[in-house]
Amino acid sequence: MWRFLLVLVWAAVAAAEIDRELLKEELTEYRLKNQNLHIDELEREFHHLEKQYHRTHKRVSKHLVNHVKSRLAKAEGTFCPDKHDFQCGGEKPECINDLLVCDDHVDCRNGKDEHSSVCDTHIIQEGSAYYGIATWHSCVARGSHKAAFTIIHAERFPFFKSRVFIRAAVTNEIVEHSRLVGHTYMAKGYYNFGQYRLVLVPDKDDPEFSIGLVCDFHKFDHDSADCKVVEQASLKVCATIAVSRV
Ligand SMILES: [Ca+2]
């Protein structure tokens, strides 16, 4: 009798153990299914994001990319000791004076100073016009206004090829007595290839016109520039204008 009871107890314990193992297997299978579902969902989300990226990527214009590259290059700086230096770039960075840039003689080891992208005259082509909003910080009490300049004449002399001599018409639209009045003056100056810089001063000796315009074009975007209106004597910055080609 006792032996029979012991067999029964043993059988019950064994059955409980089998049930526990089955339950564990079912639980593991359930978790695996859940994980697979989660992975499938993540994969779907990933493909959705991938499609969105490709759609967005196509919309990014080359102009915008060049603008961002220019901003990055400006933020990085040239690492040249002199502000009049031109950075040749390459694996072994080299600095040369900007007077040696685009003078028809190779001075950088990698020839960058005579590269077509640096010596491009697109910026100062006759008829090129640029437009922006001038924001005044000092010198005179003046509100923000529209400003524009047009390249009238560009001349490059064989004995000084690193500069192009420029004549331009500069127009400021200023509100006077509640009326918008356009003030245009003729200016002369030069373009510096090594600095991508255009400098213009009014073409008359008048204390009222003792200001100059200094425009730094972007390295990879030759259609826009950061301009400053400066006092000629002190080079104090009076106003800033972000201009774009019209
Ligand atoms: Ca050169």
PDB file of C-alpha atoms and ligand atoms in Angstrom:
ATOM      1  CA  MET A   1       0.000   0.000   0.000  1.00  0.00           C
ATOM      2  CA  TRP A   2       2.725   2.458   1.089  1.00  0.00           C
ATOM      3  CA  ARG A   3       4.756   1.570  -1.996  1.00  0.00           C
ATOM      4  CA  PHE A   4       1.731   2.409  -4.204  1.00  0.00           C
ATOM      5  CA  LEU A   5       1.280   5.789  -2.515  1.00  0.00           C
ATOM      6  CA  LEU A   6       4.991   6.636  -3.009  1.00  0.00           C
ATOM      7  CA  VAL A   7       4.694   5.827  -6.736  1.00  0.00           C
ATOM      8  CA  LEU A   8       1.682   8.137  -6.985  1.00  0.00           C
ATOM      9  CA  VAL A   9       3.561  11.015  -5.264  1.00  0.00           C
ATOM     10  CA  TRP A  10       6.582  10.498  -7.527  1.00  0.00           C
ATOM     11  CA  ALA A  11       4.331  10.530 -10.606  1.00  0.00           C
ATOM     12  CA  ALA A  12       2.662  13.771  -9.450  1.00  0.00           C
ATOM     13  CA  VAL A  13       6.040  15.479  -8.864  1.00  0.00           C
ATOM     14  CA  ALA A  14       7.310  14.311 -12.279  1.00  0.00           C
ATOM     15  CA  ALA A  15       4.138  15.607 -13.986  1.00  0.00           C
ATOM     16  CA  ALA A  16       4.549  18.994 -12.289  1.00  0.00           C
ATOM     17  CA  GLU A  17       8.174  19.172 -13.463  1.00  0.00           C
ATOM     18  CA  ILE A  18       7.138  18.380 -17.064  1.00  0.00           C
ATOM     19  CA  ASP A  19       4.426  21.089 -16.910  1.00  0.00           C
ATOM     20  CA  ARG A  20       6.988  23.636 -15.660  1.00  0.00           C
ATOM     21  CA  GLU A  21       9.377  22.779 -18.550  1.00  0.00           C
ATOM     22  CA  LEU A  22       6.542  23.085 -21.096  1.00  0.00           C
ATOM     23  CA  LEU A  23       5.552  26.427 -19.625  1.00  0.00           C
ATOM     24  CA  LYS A  24       9.157  27.684 -19.865  1.00  0.00           C
ATOM     25  CA  GLU A  25       9.336  26.603 -23.529  1.00  0.00           C
ATOM     26  CA  GLU A  26       6.059  28.347 -24.319  1.00  0.00           C
ATOM     27  CA  LEU A  27       7.262  31.487 -22.551  1.00  0.00           C
ATOM     28  CA  THR A  28      10.555  31.476 -24.473  1.00  0.00           C
ATOM     29  CA  GLU A  29       8.707  30.961 -27.763  1.00  0.00           C
ATOM     30  CA  TYR A  30       6.348  33.838 -26.937  1.00  0.00           C
ATOM     31  CA  ARG A  31       9.291  36.146 -26.154  1.00  0.00           C
ATOM     32  CA  LEU A  32      11.060  35.172 -29.386  1.00  0.00           C
ATOM     33  CA  LYS A  33       7.914  35.905 -31.405  1.00  0.00           C
ATOM     34  CA  ASN A  34       7.654  39.261 -29.667  1.00  0.00           C
ATOM     35  CA  GLN A  35      11.311  40.083 -30.408  1.00  0.00           C
ATOM     36  CA  ASN A  36      10.823  39.125 -34.082  1.00  0.00           C
ATOM     37  CA  LEU A  37       7.761  41.352 -34.313  1.00  0.00           C
ATOM     38  CA  HIS A  38       9.772  44.197 -32.774  1.00  0.00           C
ATOM     39  CA  ILE A  39      12.642  43.661 -35.247  1.00  0.00           C
ATOM     40  CA  ASP A  40      10.156  43.629 -38.164  1.00  0.00           C
ATOM     41  CA  GLU A  41       8.679  46.886 -36.924  1.00  0.00           C
ATOM     42  CA  LEU A  42      12.145  48.478 -36.587  1.00  0.00           C
ATOM     43  CA  GLU A  43      13.044  47.290 -40.089  1.00  0.00           C
ATOM     44  CA  ARG A  44       9.867  48.875 -41.499  1.00  0.00           C
ATOM     45  CA  GLU A  45      10.673  52.147 -39.696  1.00  0.00           C
ATOM     46  CA  PHE A  46      14.247  52.038 -41.000  1.00  0.00           C
ATOM     47  CA  HIS A  47      13.075  51.588 -44.620  1.00  0.00           C
ATOM     48  CA  HIS A  48      10.587  54.413 -44.159  1.00  0.00           C
ATOM     49  CA  LEU A  49      13.371  56.729 -42.871  1.00  0.00           C
ATOM     50  CA  GLU A  50      15.673  55.596 -45.687  1.00  0.00           C
ATOM     51  CA  LYS A  51      13.026  56.555 -48.293  1.00  0.00           C
ATOM     52  CA  GLN A  52      12.478  59.912 -46.577  1.00  0.00           C
ATOM     53  CA  TYR A  53      16.259  60.573 -46.565  1.00  0.00           C
ATOM     54  CA  HIS A  54      16.558  59.841 -50.287  1.00  0.00           C
ATOM     55  CA  ARG A  55      13.597  62.106 -51.037  1.00  0.00           C
ATOM     56  CA  THR A  56      15.139  64.928 -48.928  1.00  0.00           C
ATOM     57  CA  HIS A  57      18.633  64.307 -50.296  1.00  0.00           C
ATOM     58  CA  LYS A  58      17.407  64.891 -53.874  1.00  0.00           C
ATOM     59  CA  ARG A  59      15.956  68.249 -52.829  1.00  0.00           C
ATOM     60  CA  VAL A  60      19.263  69.573 -51.379  1.00  0.00           C
ATOM     61  CA  SER A  61      20.637  71.945 -53.996  1.00  0.00           C
ATOM     62  CA  LYS A  62      24.274  72.134 -55.028  1.00  0.00           C
ATOM     63  CA  HIS A  63      24.150  75.834 -54.208  1.00  0.00           C
ATOM     64  CA  LEU A  64      23.138  75.088 -50.606  1.00  0.00           C
ATOM     65  CA  VAL A  65      25.877  72.454 -50.257  1.00  0.00           C
ATOM     66  CA  ASN A  66      28.482  74.934 -51.558  1.00  0.00           C
ATOM     67  CA  HIS A  67      27.161  77.606 -49.207  1.00  0.00           C
ATOM     68  CA  VAL A  68      27.514  75.282 -46.202  1.00  0.00           C
ATOM     69  CA  LYS A  69      31.017  74.217 -47.367  1.00  0.00           C
ATOM     70  CA  SER A  70      31.995  77.893 -47.606  1.00  0.00           C
ATOM     71  CA  ARG A  71      30.722  78.601 -44.099  1.00  0.00           C
ATOM     72  CA  LEU A  72      32.674  75.616 -42.764  1.00  0.00           C
ATOM     73  CA  ALA A  73      35.853  76.743 -44.563  1.00  0.00           C
ATOM     74  CA  LYS A  74      35.424  80.232 -43.101  1.00  0.00           C
ATOM     75  CA  ALA A  75      34.865  78.842 -39.601  1.00  0.00           C
ATOM     76  CA  GLU A  76      37.967  76.619 -39.907  1.00  0.00           C
ATOM     77  CA  GLY A  77      40.169  79.567 -40.924  1.00  0.00           C
ATOM     78  CA  THR A  78      43.369  79.339 -42.966  1.00  0.00           C
ATOM     79  CA  PHE A  79      45.859  78.651 -40.116  1.00  0.00           C
ATOM     80  CA  CYS A  80      48.209  81.038 -41.965  1.00  0.00           C
ATOM     81  CA  PRO A  81      50.283  83.379 -39.782  1.00  0.00           C
ATOM     82  CA  ASP A  82      49.525  86.487 -41.888  1.00  0.00           C
ATOM     83  CA  LYS A  83      45.999  87.649 -42.781  1.00  0.00           C
ATOM     84  CA  HIS A  84      47.270  88.482 -46.293  1.00  0.00           C
ATOM     85  CA  ASP A  85      48.324  84.874 -46.826  1.00  0.00           C
ATOM     86  CA  PHE A  86      46.614  82.378 -49.096  1.00  0.00           C
ATOM     87  CA  GLN A  87      46.273  78.781 -47.908  1.00  0.00           C
ATOM     88  CA  CYS A  88      47.408  76.374 -50.636  1.00  0.00           C
ATOM     89  CA  GLY A  89      45.764  73.382 -48.904  1.00  0.00           C
ATOM     90  CA  GLY A  90      46.717  69.794 -49.681  1.00  0.00           C
ATOM     91  CA  GLU A  91      48.372  67.205 -47.476  1.00  0.00           C
ATOM     92  CA  LYS A  92      51.147  69.587 -46.441  1.00  0.00           C
ATOM     93  CA  PRO A  93      49.392  72.947 -45.884  1.00  0.00           C
ATOM     94  CA  GLU A  94      51.412  75.861 -47.210  1.00  0.00           C
ATOM     95  CA  CYS A  95      50.802  79.616 -47.013  1.00  0.00           C
ATOM     96  CA  ILE A  96      51.849  82.151 -49.654  1.00  0.00           C
ATOM     97  CA  ASN A  97      51.258  85.887 -49.922  1.00  0.00           C
ATOM     98  CA  ASP A  98      48.023  86.677 -51.771  1.00  0.00           C
ATOM     99  CA  LEU A  99      49.980  88.881 -54.195  1.00  0.00           C
ATOM    100  CA  LEU A 100      51.289  85.615 -55.681  1.00  0.00           C
ATOM    101  CA  VAL A 101      47.800  84.218 -56.340  1.00  0.00           C
ATOM    102  CA  CYS A 102      46.647  84.178 -59.994  1.00  0.00           C
ATOM    103  CA  ASP A 103      49.816  85.929 -61.220  1.00  0.00           C
ATOM    104  CA  ASP A 104      50.427  83.223 -63.859  1.00  0.00           C
ATOM    105  CA  HIS A 105      53.331  81.659 -61.915  1.00  0.00           C
ATOM    106  CA  VAL A 106      52.894  78.488 -59.855  1.00  0.00           C
ATOM    107  CA  ASP A 107      53.946  79.233 -56.257  1.00  0.00           C
ATOM    108  CA  CYS A 108      52.072  76.580 -54.212  1.00  0.00           C
ATOM    109  CA  ARG A 109      53.640  73.101 -54.393  1.00  0.00           C
ATOM    110  CA  ASN A 110      50.241  71.762 -55.521  1.00  0.00           C
ATOM    111  CA  GLY A 111      49.628  74.642 -57.964  1.00  0.00           C
ATOM    112  CA  LYS A 112      46.462  75.722 -56.114  1.00  0.00           C
ATOM    113  CA  ASP A 113      47.352  79.445 -56.423  1.00  0.00           C
ATOM    114  CA  GLU A 114      46.830  79.222 -60.192  1.00  0.00           C
ATOM    115  CA  HIS A 115      43.887  76.811 -60.168  1.00  0.00           C
ATOM    116  CA  SER A 116      40.860  77.807 -62.288  1.00  0.00           C
ATOM    117  CA  SER A 117      38.525  77.641 -59.252  1.00  0.00           C
ATOM    118  CA  VAL A 118      40.619  80.305 -57.486  1.00  0.00           C
ATOM    119  CA  CYS A 119      41.303  82.506 -60.537  1.00  0.00           C
ATOM    120  CA  ASP A 120      37.637  82.427 -61.616  1.00  0.00           C
ATOM    121  CA  THR A 121      36.492  85.918 -62.713  1.00  0.00           C
ATOM    122  CA  HIS A 122      32.770  85.037 -62.485  1.00  0.00           C
ATOM    123  CA  ILE A 123      32.423  87.216 -59.350  1.00  0.00           C
ATOM    124  CA  ILE A 124      33.579  90.429 -61.027  1.00  0.00           C
ATOM    125  CA  GLN A 125      32.172  89.873 -64.511  1.00  0.00           C
ATOM    126  CA  GLU A 126      30.912  93.148 -65.971  1.00  0.00           C
ATOM    127  CA  GLY A 127      27.159  93.415 -65.371  1.00  0.00           C
ATOM    128  CA  SER A 128      27.222  91.220 -62.250  1.00  0.00           C
ATOM    129  CA  ALA A 129      24.810  92.673 -59.694  1.00  0.00           C
ATOM    130  CA  TYR A 130      24.507  91.897 -55.982  1.00  0.00           C
ATOM    131  CA  TYR A 131      21.749  92.768 -53.573  1.00  0.00           C
ATOM    132  CA  GLY A 132      21.200  92.640 -49.803  1.00  0.00           C
ATOM    133  CA  ILE A 133      19.900  94.417 -46.704  1.00  0.00           C
ATOM    134  CA  ALA A 134      22.326  96.768 -44.914  1.00  0.00           C
ATOM    135  CA  THR A 135      22.127  96.638 -41.134  1.00  0.00           C
ATOM    136  CA  TRP A 136      23.815  99.591 -39.435  1.00  0.00           C
ATOM    137  CA  HIS A 137      25.576  99.152 -36.105  1.00  0.00           C
ATOM    138  CA  SER A 138      27.451 102.469 -35.737  1.00  0.00           C
ATOM    139  CA  CYS A 139      28.900 105.527 -37.570  1.00  0.00           C
ATOM    140  CA  VAL A 140      25.439 106.963 -38.397  1.00  0.00           C
ATOM    141  CA  ALA A 141      21.963 106.473 -36.976  1.00  0.00           C
ATOM    142  CA  ARG A 142      20.296 104.676 -39.846  1.00  0.00           C
ATOM    143  CA  GLY A 143      17.715 101.945 -40.056  1.00  0.00           C
ATOM    144  CA  SER A 144      18.136  98.833 -42.172  1.00  0.00           C
ATOM    145  CA  HIS A 145      17.747  99.437 -45.890  1.00  0.00           C
ATOM    146  CA  LYS A 146      18.151  97.763 -49.273  1.00  0.00           C
ATOM    147  CA  ALA A 147      21.595  98.004 -50.843  1.00  0.00           C
ATOM    148  CA  ALA A 148      22.941  96.855 -54.202  1.00  0.00           C
ATOM    149  CA  PHE A 149      26.000  97.191 -56.390  1.00  0.00           C
ATOM    150  CA  THR A 150      26.696  96.397 -60.031  1.00  0.00           C
ATOM    151  CA  ILE A 151      30.090  95.781 -61.628  1.00  0.00           C
ATOM    152  CA  ILE A 152      30.408  98.321 -64.433  1.00  0.00           C
ATOM    153  CA  HIS A 153      33.990  97.679 -65.515  1.00  0.00           C
ATOM    154  CA  ALA A 154      36.711  95.154 -64.676  1.00  0.00           C
ATOM    155  CA  GLU A 155      40.299  95.458 -65.883  1.00  0.00           C
ATOM    156  CA  ARG A 156      43.317  93.276 -65.246  1.00  0.00           C
ATOM    157  CA  PHE A 157      46.791  94.584 -66.019  1.00  0.00           C
ATOM    158  CA  PRO A 158      49.560  92.195 -67.160  1.00  0.00           C
ATOM    159  CA  PHE A 159      52.050  93.648 -64.633  1.00  0.00           C
ATOM    160  CA  PHE A 160      49.678  93.124 -61.638  1.00  0.00           C
ATOM    161  CA  LYS A 161      47.550  90.089 -62.429  1.00  0.00           C
ATOM    162  CA  SER A 162      46.714  89.146 -58.829  1.00  0.00           C
ATOM    163  CA  ARG A 163      44.276  92.062 -58.676  1.00  0.00           C
ATOM    164  CA  VAL A 164      41.422  93.121 -60.952  1.00  0.00           C
ATOM    165  CA  PHE A 165      40.613  96.825 -60.953  1.00  0.00           C
ATOM    166  CA  ILE A 166      36.897  97.496 -60.676  1.00  0.00           C
ATOM    167  CA  ARG A 167      34.403 100.256 -61.222  1.00  0.00           C
ATOM    168  CA  ALA A 168      30.918  99.787 -59.807  1.00  0.00           C
ATOM    169  CA  ALA A 169      27.630 101.558 -59.146  1.00  0.00           C
ATOM    170  CA  VAL A 170      26.426 101.340 -55.536  1.00  0.00           C
ATOM    171  CA  THR A 171      22.808 102.057 -54.645  1.00  0.00           C
ATOM    172  CA  ASN A 172      21.279 102.485 -51.196  1.00  0.00           C
ATOM    173  CA  GLU A 173      17.513 102.777 -50.805  1.00  0.00           C
ATOM    174  CA  ILE A 174      16.936 104.934 -47.729  1.00  0.00           C
ATOM    175  CA  VAL A 175      13.703 106.223 -46.215  1.00  0.00           C
ATOM    176  CA  GLU A 176      13.810 110.040 -46.061  1.00  0.00           C
ATOM    177  CA  HIS A 177      10.834 112.032 -44.774  1.00  0.00           C
ATOM    178  CA  SER A 178       8.637 108.913 -45.068  1.00  0.00           C
ATOM    179  CA  ARG A 179       9.703 108.454 -48.693  1.00  0.00           C
ATOM    180  CA  LEU A 180      11.965 105.775 -50.149  1.00  0.00           C
ATOM    181  CA  VAL A 181      14.860 107.492 -51.900  1.00  0.00           C
ATOM    182  CA  GLY A 182      17.540 105.750 -53.972  1.00  0.00           C
ATOM    183  CA  HIS A 183      21.083 107.086 -53.566  1.00  0.00           C
ATOM    184  CA  THR A 184      23.531 105.871 -56.209  1.00  0.00           C
ATOM    185  CA  TYR A 185      27.233 106.641 -56.285  1.00  0.00           C
ATOM    186  CA  MET A 186      30.075 105.438 -58.474  1.00  0.00           C
ATOM    187  CA  ALA A 187      32.820 103.490 -56.781  1.00  0.00           C
ATOM    188  CA  LYS A 188      36.260 102.199 -57.681  1.00  0.00           C
ATOM    189  CA  GLY A 189      38.309  99.427 -56.168  1.00  0.00           C
ATOM    190  CA  TYR A 190      39.819  96.003 -56.759  1.00  0.00           C
ATOM    191  CA  TYR A 191      39.213  92.292 -56.473  1.00  0.00           C
ATOM    192  CA  ASN A 192      41.739  90.134 -54.596  1.00  0.00           C
ATOM    193  CA  PHE A 193      41.740  86.505 -55.875  1.00  0.00           C
ATOM    194  CA  GLY A 194      43.661  85.148 -52.873  1.00  0.00           C
ATOM    195  CA  GLN A 195      41.077  86.421 -50.367  1.00  0.00           C
ATOM    196  CA  TYR A 196      37.981  86.228 -52.647  1.00  0.00           C
ATOM    197  CA  ARG A 197      37.591  89.873 -51.568  1.00  0.00           C
ATOM    198  CA  LEU A 198      36.129  92.890 -53.358  1.00  0.00           C
ATOM    199  CA  VAL A 199      36.989  96.359 -52.027  1.00  0.00           C
ATOM    200  CA  LEU A 200      35.105  99.456 -53.229  1.00  0.00           C
ATOM    201  CA  VAL A 201      35.418 103.102 -52.221  1.00  0.00           C
ATOM    202  CA  PRO A 202      33.344 106.052 -53.517  1.00  0.00           C
ATOM    203  CA  ASP A 203      34.865 107.595 -56.625  1.00  0.00           C
ATOM    204  CA  LYS A 204      35.036 111.099 -55.162  1.00  0.00           C
ATOM    205  CA  ASP A 205      36.967 112.895 -52.437  1.00  0.00           C
ATOM    206  CA  ASP A 206      34.187 113.981 -50.147  1.00  0.00           C
ATOM    207  CA  PRO A 207      34.162 113.674 -46.339  1.00  0.00           C
ATOM    208  CA  GLU A 208      30.543 112.586 -46.616  1.00  0.00           C
ATOM    209  CA  PHE A 209      31.675 109.581 -48.654  1.00  0.00           C
ATOM    210  CA  SER A 210      34.510 108.490 -46.346  1.00  0.00           C
ATOM    211  CA  ILE A 211      33.175 104.952 -46.216  1.00  0.00           C
ATOM    212  CA  GLY A 212      34.228 101.838 -48.089  1.00  0.00           C
ATOM    213  CA  LEU A 213      32.613  98.520 -48.937  1.00  0.00           C
ATOM    214  CA  VAL A 214      34.517  95.296 -48.266  1.00  0.00           C
ATOM    215  CA  CYS A 215      32.888  92.099 -49.559  1.00  0.00           C
ATOM    216  CA  ASP A 216      34.259  88.652 -48.739  1.00  0.00           C
ATOM    217  CA  PHE A 217      32.891  86.159 -51.249  1.00  0.00           C
ATOM    218  CA  HIS A 218      32.454  82.563 -50.213  1.00  0.00           C
ATOM    219  CA  LYS A 219      35.145  80.089 -51.205  1.00  0.00           C
ATOM    220  CA  PHE A 220      32.747  77.518 -52.703  1.00  0.00           C
ATOM    221  CA  ASP A 221      29.839  79.861 -53.485  1.00  0.00           C
ATOM    222  CA  HIS A 222      30.860  82.733 -55.753  1.00  0.00           C
ATOM    223  CA  ASP A 223      27.284  84.096 -55.942  1.00  0.00           C
ATOM    224  CA  SER A 224      27.094  85.465 -52.412  1.00  0.00           C
ATOM    225  CA  ALA A 225      29.262  87.437 -50.027  1.00  0.00           C
ATOM    226  CA  ASP A 226      29.431  88.926 -46.546  1.00  0.00           C
ATOM    227  CA  CYS A 227      29.964  92.667 -46.997  1.00  0.00           C
ATOM    228  CA  LYS A 228      30.936  95.317 -44.477  1.00  0.00           C
ATOM    229  CA  VAL A 229      30.538  99.085 -44.748  1.00  0.00           C
ATOM    230  CA  VAL A 230      33.656 100.484 -43.092  1.00  0.00           C
ATOM    231  CA  GLU A 231      35.105 103.891 -42.270  1.00  0.00           C
ATOM    232  CA  GLN A 232      37.991 104.348 -44.682  1.00  0.00           C
ATOM    233  CA  ALA A 233      40.395 105.827 -42.130  1.00  0.00           C
ATOM    234  CA  SER A 234      39.829 103.513 -39.163  1.00  0.00           C
ATOM    235  CA  LEU A 235      38.265 100.486 -40.940  1.00  0.00           C
ATOM    236  CA  LYS A 236      35.642 100.553 -38.182  1.00  0.00           C
ATOM    237  CA  VAL A 237      32.643  98.445 -39.241  1.00  0.00           C
ATOM    238  CA  CYS A 238      29.538 100.638 -39.601  1.00  0.00           C
ATOM    239  CA  ALA A 239      27.143  98.177 -41.235  1.00  0.00           C
ATOM    240  CA  THR A 240      26.957  94.593 -42.481  1.00  0.00           C
ATOM    241  CA  ILE A 241      25.255  93.336 -45.663  1.00  0.00           C
ATOM    242  CA  ALA A 242      24.840  89.721 -46.762  1.00  0.00           C
ATOM    243  CA  VAL A 243      24.564  90.026 -50.542  1.00  0.00           C
ATOM    244  CA  SER A 244      23.531  87.571 -53.236  1.00  0.00           C
ATOM    245  CA  ARG A 245      23.844  87.731 -57.004  1.00  0.00           C
ATOM    246  CA  VAL A 246      20.688  89.105 -58.600  1.00  0.00           C
TER     247      VAL A 246
HETATM  248 CA    CA B   1      51.196  82.320 -58.363  1.00  0.00          CA
END
